[in-house]
PDB file of C-alpha atoms in Angstrom:
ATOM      1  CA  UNK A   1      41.711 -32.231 -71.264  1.00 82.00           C
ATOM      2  CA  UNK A   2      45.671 -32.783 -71.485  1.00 95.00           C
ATOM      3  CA  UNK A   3      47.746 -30.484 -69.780  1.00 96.00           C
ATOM      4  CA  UNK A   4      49.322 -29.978 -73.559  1.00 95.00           C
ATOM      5  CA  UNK A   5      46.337 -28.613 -74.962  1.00 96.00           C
ATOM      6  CA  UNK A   6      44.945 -26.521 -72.343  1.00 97.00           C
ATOM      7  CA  UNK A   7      48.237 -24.818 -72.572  1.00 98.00           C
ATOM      8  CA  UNK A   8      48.050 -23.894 -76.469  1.00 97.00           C
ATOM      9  CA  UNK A   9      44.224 -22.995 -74.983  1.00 98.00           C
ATOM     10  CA  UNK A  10      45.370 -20.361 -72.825  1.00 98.00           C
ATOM     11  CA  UNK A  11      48.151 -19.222 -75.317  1.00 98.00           C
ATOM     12  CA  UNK A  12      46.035 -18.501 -78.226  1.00 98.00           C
ATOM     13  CA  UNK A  13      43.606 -16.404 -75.597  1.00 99.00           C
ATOM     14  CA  UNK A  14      46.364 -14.917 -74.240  1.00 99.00           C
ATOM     15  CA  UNK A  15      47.347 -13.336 -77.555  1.00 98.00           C
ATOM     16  CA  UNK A  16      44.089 -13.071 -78.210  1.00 99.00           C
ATOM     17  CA  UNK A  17      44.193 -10.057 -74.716  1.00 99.00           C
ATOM     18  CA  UNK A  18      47.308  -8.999 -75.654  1.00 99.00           C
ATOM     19  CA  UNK A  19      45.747  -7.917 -78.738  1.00 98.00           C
ATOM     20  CA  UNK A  20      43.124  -6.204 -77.289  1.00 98.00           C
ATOM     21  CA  UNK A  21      45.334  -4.437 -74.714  1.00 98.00           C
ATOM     22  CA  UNK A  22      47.211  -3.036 -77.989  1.00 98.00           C
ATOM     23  CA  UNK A  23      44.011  -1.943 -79.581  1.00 98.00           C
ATOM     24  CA  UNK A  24      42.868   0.082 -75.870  1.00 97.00           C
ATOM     25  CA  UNK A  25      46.078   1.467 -75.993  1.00 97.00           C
ATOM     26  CA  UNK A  26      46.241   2.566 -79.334  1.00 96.00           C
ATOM     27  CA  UNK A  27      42.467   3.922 -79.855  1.00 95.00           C
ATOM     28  CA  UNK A  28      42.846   5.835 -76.402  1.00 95.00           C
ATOM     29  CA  UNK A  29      46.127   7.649 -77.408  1.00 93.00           C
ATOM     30  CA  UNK A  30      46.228  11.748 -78.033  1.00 93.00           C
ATOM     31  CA  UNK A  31      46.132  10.539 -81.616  1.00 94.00           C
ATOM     32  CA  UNK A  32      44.387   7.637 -81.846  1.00 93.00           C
ATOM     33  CA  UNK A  33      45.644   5.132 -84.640  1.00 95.00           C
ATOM     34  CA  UNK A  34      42.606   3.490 -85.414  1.00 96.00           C
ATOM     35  CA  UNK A  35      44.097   1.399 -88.752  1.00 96.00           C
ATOM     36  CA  UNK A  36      46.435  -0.210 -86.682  1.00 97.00           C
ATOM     37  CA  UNK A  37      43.837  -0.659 -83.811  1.00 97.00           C
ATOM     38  CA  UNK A  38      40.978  -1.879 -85.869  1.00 97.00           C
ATOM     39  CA  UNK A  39      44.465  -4.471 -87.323  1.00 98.00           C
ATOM     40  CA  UNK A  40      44.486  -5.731 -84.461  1.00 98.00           C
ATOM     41  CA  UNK A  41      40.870  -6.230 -83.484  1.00 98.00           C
ATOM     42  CA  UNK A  42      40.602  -8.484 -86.135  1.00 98.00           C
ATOM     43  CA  UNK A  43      43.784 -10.237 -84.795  1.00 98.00           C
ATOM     44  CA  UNK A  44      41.916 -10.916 -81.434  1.00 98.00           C
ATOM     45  CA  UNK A  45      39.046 -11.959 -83.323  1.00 98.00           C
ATOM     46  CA  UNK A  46      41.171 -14.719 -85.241  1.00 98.00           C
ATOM     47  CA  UNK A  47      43.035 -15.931 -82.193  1.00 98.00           C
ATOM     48  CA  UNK A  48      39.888 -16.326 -79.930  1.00 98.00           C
ATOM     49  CA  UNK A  49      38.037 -18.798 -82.719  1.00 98.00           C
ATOM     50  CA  UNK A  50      41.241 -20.404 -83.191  1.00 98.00           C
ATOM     51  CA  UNK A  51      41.230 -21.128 -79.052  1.00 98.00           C
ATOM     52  CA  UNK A  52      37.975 -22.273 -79.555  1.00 98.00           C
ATOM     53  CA  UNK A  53      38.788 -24.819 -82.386  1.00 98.00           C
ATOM     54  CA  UNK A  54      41.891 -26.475 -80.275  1.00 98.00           C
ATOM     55  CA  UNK A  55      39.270 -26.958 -77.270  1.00 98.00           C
ATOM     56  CA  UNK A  56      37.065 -28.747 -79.859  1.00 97.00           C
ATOM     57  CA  UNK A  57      40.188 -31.031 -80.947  1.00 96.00           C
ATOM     58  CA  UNK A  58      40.320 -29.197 -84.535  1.00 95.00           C
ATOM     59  CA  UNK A  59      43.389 -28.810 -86.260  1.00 92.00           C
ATOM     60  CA  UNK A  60      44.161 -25.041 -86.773  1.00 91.00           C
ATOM     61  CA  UNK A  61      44.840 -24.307 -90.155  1.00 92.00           C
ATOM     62  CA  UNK A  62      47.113 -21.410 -90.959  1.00 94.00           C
ATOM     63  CA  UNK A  63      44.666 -18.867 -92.230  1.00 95.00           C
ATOM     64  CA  UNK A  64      43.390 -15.521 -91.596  1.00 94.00           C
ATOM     65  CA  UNK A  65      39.806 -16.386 -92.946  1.00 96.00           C
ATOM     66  CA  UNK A  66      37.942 -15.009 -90.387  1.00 96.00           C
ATOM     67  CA  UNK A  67      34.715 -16.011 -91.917  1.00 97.00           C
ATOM     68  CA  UNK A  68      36.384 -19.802 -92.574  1.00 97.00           C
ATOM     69  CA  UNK A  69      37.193 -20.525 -89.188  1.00 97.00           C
ATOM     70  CA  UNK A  70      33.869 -19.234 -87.961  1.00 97.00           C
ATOM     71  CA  UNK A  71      32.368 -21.550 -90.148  1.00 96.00           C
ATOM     72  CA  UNK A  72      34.727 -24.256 -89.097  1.00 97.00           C
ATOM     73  CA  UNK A  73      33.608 -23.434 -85.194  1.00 97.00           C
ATOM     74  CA  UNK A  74      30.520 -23.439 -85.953  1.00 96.00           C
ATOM     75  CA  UNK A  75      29.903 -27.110 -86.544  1.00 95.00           C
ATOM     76  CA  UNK A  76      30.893 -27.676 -83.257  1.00 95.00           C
ATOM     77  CA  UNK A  77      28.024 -25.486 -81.950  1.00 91.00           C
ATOM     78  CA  UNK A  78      24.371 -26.875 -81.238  1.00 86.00           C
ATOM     79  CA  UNK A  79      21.593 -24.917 -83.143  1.00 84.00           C
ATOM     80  CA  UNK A  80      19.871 -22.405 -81.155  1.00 79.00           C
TER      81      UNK A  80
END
């Protein structure tokens, strides 16, 4: 794997925590705001399948389509 694409790896998973430090952060508070964490679960969610697709050499479409992009990844995962 090229040095180019383990980078945009790592910086898709690294939004991907930086996400989920927001949501800890935000659901732990006095007064928890749980819109804005549950936002940004489903942020994490979309950034970790779109890490996966780089590794597997597909092109990341601009989307939020969680469901579409789980689709998409899973073509490049062997039946159980």
């Amino acid at each position: 794997m090229n040095t180019a694409k383990q980078q945009l790896i790592q910086s898709w998973i690294d939004k991907a925590s930086h996400d989920l430090g927001a949501v800890r952060i935000l659901a732990a508070s006095a007064e928890p705001v749980l819109d804005v964490a549950i936002y940004h679960c489903q942020q994490a969610a979309e950034k970790a399948v779109k890490a996966f697709l780089v590794f597997c050499d597909e092109d990341v479409i601009e989307t939020h389509d969680i469901p579409l992009l789980i689709e998409i990844a899973t073509e490049h995962v062997p039946p159980a």
